[in-house]
Short mmCIF file of N, CA, C and O in Angstrom, two decimals:
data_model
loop_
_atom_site.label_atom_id
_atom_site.label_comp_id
_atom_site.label_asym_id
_atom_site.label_seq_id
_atom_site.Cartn_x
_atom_site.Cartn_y
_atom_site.Cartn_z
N UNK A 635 109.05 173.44 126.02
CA UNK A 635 110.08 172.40 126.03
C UNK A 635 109.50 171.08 126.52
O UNK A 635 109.83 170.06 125.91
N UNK A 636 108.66 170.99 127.58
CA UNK A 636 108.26 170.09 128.15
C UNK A 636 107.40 169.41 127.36
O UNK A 636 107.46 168.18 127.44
N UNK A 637 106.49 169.97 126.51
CA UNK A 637 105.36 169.07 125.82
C UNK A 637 106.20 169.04 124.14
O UNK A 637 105.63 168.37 123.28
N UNK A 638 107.55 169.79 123.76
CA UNK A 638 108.05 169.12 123.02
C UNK A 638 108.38 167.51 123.29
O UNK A 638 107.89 166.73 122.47
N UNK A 639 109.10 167.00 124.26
CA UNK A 639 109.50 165.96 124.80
C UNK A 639 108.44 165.45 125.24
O UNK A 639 108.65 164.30 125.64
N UNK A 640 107.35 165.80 125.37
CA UNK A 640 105.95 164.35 125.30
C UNK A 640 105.78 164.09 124.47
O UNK A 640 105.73 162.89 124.23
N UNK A 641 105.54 165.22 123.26
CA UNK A 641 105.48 164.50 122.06
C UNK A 641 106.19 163.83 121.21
O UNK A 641 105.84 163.18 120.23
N UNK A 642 107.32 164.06 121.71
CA UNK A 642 108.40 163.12 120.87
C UNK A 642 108.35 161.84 121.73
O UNK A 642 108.44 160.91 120.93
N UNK A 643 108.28 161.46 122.75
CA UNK A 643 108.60 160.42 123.60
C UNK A 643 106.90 159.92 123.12
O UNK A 643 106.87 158.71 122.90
N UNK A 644 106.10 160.32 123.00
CA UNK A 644 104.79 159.63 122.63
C UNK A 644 104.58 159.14 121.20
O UNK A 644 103.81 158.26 120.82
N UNK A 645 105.36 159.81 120.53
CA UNK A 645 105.89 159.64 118.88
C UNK A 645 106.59 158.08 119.03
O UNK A 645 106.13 157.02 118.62
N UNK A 646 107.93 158.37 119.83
CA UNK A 646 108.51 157.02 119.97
C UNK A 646 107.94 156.10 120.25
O UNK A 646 108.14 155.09 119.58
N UNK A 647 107.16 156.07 121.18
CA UNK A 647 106.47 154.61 122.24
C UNK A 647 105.84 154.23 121.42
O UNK A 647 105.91 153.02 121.20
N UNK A 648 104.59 155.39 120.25
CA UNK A 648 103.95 154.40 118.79
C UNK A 648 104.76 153.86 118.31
O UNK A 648 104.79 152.64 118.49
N UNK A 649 105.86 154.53 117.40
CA UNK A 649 106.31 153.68 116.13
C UNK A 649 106.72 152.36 117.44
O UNK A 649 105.99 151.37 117.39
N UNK A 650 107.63 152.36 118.34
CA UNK A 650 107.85 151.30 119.15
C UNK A 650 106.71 150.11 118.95
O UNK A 650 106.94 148.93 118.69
N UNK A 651 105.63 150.63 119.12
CA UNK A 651 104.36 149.74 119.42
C UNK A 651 103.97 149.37 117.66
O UNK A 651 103.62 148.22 117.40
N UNK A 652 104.02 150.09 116.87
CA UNK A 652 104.20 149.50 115.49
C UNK A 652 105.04 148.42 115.29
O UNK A 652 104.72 147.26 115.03
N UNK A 653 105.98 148.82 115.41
CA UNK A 653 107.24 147.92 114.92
C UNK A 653 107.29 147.00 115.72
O UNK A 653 107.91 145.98 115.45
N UNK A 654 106.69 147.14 116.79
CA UNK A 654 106.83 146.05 117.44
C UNK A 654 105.40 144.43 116.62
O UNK A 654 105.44 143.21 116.49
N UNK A 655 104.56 145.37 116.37
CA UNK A 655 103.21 145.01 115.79
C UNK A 655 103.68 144.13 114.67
O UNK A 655 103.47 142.92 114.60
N UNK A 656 104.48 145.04 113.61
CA UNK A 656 104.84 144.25 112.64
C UNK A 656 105.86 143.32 112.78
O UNK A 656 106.06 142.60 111.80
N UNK A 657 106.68 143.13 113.98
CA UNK A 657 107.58 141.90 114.07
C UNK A 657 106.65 140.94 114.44
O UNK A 657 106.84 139.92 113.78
N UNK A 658 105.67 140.84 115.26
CA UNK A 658 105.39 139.88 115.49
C UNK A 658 104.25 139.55 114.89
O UNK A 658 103.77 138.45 115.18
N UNK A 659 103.48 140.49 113.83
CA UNK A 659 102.68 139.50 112.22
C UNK A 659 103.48 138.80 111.60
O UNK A 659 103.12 137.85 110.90
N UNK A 660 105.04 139.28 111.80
CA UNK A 660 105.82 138.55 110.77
C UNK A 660 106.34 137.12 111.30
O UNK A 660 106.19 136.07 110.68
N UNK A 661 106.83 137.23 112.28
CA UNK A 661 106.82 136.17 113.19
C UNK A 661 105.41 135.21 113.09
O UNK A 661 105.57 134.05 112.71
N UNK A 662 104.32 135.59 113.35
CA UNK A 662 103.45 134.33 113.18
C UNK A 662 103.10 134.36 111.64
O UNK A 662 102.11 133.63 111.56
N UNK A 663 103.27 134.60 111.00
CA UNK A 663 103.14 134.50 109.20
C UNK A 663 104.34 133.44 109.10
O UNK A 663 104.12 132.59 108.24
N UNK A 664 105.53 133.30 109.75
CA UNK A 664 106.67 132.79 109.94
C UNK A 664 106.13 130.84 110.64
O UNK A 664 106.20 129.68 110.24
N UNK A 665 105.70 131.51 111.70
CA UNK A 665 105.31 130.24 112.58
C UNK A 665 104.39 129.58 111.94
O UNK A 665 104.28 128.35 111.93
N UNK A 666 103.47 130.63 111.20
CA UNK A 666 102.29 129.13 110.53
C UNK A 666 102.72 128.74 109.42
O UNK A 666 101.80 128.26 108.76
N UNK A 667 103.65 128.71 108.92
CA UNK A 667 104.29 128.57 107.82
C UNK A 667 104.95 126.98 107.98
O UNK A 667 104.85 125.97 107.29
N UNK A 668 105.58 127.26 109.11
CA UNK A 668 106.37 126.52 109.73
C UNK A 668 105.25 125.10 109.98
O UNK A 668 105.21 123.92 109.64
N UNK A 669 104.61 125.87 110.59
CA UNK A 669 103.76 124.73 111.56
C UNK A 669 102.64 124.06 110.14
O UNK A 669 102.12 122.99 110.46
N UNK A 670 102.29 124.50 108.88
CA UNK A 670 101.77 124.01 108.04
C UNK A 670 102.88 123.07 107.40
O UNK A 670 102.51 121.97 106.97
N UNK A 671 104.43 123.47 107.28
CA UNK A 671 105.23 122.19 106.73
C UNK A 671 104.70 121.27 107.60
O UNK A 671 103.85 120.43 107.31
N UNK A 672 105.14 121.42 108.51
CA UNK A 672 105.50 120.25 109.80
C UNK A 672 103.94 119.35 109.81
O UNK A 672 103.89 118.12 109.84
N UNK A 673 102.57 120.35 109.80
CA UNK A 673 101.98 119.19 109.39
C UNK A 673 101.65 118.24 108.23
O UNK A 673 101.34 117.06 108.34
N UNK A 674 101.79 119.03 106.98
CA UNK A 674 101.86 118.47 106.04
C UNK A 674 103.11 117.05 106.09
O UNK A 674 102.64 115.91 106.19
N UNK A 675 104.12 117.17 106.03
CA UNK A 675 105.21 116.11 107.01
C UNK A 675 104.86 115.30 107.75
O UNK A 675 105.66 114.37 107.62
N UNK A 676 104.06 115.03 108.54
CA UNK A 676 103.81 114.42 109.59
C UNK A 676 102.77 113.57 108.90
O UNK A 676 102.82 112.35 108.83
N UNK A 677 101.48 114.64 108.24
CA UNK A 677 100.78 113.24 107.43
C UNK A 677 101.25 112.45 106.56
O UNK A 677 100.89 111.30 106.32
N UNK A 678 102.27 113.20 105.95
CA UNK A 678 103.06 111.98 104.64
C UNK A 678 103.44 111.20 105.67
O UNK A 678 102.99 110.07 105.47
N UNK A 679 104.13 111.26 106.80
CA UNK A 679 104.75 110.07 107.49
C UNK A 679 103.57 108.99 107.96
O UNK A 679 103.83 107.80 108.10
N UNK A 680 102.20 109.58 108.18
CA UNK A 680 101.22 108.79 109.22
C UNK A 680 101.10 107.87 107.90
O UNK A 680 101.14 106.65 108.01
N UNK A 681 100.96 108.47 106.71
CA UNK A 681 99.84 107.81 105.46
C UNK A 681 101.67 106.69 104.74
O UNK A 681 101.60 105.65 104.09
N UNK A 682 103.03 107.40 105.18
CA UNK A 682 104.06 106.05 105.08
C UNK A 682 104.01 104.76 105.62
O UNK A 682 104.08 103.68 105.04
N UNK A 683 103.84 105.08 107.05
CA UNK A 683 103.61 104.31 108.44
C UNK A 683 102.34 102.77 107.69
O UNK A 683 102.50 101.59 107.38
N UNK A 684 101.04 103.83 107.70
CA UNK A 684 99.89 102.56 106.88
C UNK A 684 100.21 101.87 106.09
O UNK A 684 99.88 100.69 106.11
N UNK A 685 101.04 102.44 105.07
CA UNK A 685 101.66 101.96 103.63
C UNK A 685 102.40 100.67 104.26
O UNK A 685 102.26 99.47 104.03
N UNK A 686 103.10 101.26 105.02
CA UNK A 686 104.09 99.55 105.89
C UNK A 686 103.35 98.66 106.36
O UNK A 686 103.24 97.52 105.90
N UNK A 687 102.57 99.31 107.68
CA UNK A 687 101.37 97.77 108.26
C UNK A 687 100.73 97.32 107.21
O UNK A 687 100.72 96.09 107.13
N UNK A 688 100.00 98.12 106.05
CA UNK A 688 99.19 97.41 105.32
C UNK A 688 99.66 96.30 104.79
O UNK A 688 99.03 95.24 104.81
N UNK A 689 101.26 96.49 104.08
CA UNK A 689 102.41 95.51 103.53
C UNK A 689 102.45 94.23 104.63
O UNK A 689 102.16 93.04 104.49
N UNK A 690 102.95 95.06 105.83
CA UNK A 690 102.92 94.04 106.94
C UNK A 690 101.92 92.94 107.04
O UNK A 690 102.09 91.77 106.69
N UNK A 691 100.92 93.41 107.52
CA UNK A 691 99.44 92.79 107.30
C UNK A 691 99.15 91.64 106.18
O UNK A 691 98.65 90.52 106.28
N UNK A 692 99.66 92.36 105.12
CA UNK A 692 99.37 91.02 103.99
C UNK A 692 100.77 89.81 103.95
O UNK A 692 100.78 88.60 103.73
N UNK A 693 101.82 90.73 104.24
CA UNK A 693 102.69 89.38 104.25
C UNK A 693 102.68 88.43 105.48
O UNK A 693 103.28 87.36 105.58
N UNK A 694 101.68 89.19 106.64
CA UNK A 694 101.23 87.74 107.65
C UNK A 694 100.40 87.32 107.40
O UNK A 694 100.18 86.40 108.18
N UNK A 695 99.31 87.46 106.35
CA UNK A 695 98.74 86.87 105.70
C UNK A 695 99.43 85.79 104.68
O UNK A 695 98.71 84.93 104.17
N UNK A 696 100.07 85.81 104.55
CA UNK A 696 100.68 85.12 103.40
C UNK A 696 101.34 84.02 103.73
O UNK A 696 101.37 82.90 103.22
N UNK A 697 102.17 84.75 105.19
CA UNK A 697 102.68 83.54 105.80
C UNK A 697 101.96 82.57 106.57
O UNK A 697 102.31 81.41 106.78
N UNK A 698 100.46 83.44 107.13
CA UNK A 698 99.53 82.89 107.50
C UNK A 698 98.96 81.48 106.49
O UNK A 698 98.60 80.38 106.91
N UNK A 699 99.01 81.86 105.39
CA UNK A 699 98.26 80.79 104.33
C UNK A 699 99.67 79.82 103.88
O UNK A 699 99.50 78.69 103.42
N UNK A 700 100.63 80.22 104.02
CA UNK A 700 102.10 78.88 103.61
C UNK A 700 101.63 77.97 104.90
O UNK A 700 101.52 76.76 104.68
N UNK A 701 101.36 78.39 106.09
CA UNK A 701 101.91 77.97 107.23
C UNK A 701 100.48 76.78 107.21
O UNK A 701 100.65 75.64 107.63
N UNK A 702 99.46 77.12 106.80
CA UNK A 702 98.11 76.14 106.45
C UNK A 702 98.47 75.23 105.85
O UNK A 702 98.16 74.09 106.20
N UNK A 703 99.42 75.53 104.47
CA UNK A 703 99.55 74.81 103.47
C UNK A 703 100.46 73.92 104.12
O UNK A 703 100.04 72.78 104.33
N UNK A 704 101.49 74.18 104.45
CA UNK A 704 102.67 73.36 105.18
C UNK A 704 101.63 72.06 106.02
O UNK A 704 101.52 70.83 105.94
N UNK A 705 101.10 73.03 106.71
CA UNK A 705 100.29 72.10 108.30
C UNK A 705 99.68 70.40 107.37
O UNK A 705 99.93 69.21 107.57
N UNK A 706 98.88 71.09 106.44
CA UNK A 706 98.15 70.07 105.38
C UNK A 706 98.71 69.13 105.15
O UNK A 706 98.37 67.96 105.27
N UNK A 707 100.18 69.83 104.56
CA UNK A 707 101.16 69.17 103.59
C UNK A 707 101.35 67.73 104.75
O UNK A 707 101.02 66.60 104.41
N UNK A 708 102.03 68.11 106.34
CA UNK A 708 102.28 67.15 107.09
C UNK A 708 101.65 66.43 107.42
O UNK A 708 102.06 65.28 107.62
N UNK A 709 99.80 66.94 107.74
CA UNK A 709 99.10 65.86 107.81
C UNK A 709 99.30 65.26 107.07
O UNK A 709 100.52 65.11 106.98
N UNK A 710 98.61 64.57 106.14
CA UNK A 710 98.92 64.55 104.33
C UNK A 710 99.66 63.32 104.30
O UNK A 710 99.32 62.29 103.73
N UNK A 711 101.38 63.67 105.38
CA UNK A 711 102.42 62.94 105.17
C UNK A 711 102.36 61.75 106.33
O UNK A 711 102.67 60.57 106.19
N UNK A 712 101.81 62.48 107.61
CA UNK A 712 101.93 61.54 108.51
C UNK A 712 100.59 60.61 108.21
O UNK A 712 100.78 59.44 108.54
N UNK A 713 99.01 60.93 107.54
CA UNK A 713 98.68 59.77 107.09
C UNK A 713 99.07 58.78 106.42
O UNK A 713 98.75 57.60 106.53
N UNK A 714 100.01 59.48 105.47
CA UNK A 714 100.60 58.42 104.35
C UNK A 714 101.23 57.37 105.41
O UNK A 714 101.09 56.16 105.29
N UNK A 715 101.94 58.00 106.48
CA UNK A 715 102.93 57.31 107.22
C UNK A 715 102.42 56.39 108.36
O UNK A 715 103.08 55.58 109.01
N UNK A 716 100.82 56.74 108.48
CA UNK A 716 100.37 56.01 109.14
C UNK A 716 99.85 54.43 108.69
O UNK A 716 99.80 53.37 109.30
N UNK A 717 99.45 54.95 107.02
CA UNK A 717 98.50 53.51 106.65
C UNK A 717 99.93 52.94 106.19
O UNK A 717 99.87 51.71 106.13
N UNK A 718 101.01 53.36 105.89
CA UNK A 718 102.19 52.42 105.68
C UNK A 718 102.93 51.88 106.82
O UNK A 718 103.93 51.17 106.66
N UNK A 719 102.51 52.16 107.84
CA UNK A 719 102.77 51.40 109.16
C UNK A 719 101.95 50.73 109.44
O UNK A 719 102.51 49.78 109.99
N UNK A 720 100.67 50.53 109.44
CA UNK A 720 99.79 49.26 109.49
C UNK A 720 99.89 48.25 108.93
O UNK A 720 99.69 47.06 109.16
N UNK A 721 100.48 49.28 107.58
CA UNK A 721 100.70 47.53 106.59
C UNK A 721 101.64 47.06 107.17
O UNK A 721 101.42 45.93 107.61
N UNK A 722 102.54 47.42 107.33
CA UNK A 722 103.88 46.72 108.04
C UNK A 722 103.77 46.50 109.19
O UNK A 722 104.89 46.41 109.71
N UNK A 723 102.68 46.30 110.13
CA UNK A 723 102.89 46.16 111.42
C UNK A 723 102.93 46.73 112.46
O UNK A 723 102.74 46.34 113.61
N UNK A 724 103.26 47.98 111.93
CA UNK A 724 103.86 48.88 113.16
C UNK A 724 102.27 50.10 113.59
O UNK A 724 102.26 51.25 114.05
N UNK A 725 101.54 49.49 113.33
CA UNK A 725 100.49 50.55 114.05
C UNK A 725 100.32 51.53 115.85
O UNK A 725 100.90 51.43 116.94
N UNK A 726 99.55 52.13 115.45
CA UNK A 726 100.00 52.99 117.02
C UNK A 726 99.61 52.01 118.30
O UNK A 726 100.17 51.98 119.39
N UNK A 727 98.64 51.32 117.92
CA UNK A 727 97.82 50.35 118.53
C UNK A 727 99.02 49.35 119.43
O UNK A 727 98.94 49.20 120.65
N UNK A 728 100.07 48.75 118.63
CA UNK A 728 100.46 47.62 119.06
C UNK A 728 101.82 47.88 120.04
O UNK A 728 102.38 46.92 120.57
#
């Protein structure tokens, strides 16, 4: 009787230790699954992210080069505005 009930109780504790085995292959077959979306996800977002600064980047460039053009434009204007104040008198001088 007695080593019936070891062997059954030693029967149990394997499959226990099986089943337990196969929940948790399944579980990490589960988790890397998981954890391969999530990185795949994460690089589309890093390689979104560049896609923006790069955009970013060139439109301060852009505004970078109006803002030259502008600067020019005023020099440009306040010479005009200068030699037409000499003629008339009004130089910085006087």
């Amino acid at each position: 009787m007695r080593l019936k009930i070891g062997n059954v109780l030693i029967a149990v504790l394997t499959a226990l230790i099986v089943i337990g085995m196969f929940i948790g292959l399944i579980y990490l077959l589960f988790d890397n699954t998981r954890l391969g979306f999530v990185n795949i996800m994460t690089e589309y977002r890093i390689e979104q992210k560049e896609e923006e600064i790069d955009a970013a980047k060139k439109e301060i460039e852009d505004v970078k080069g109006d803002l030259v053009e502008w600067q020019n434009t005023a020099n440009g204007y306040k010479f005009q505005l200068d030699l037409l104040n000499k003629d008339n008198g009004w130089s910085e001088d006087e």
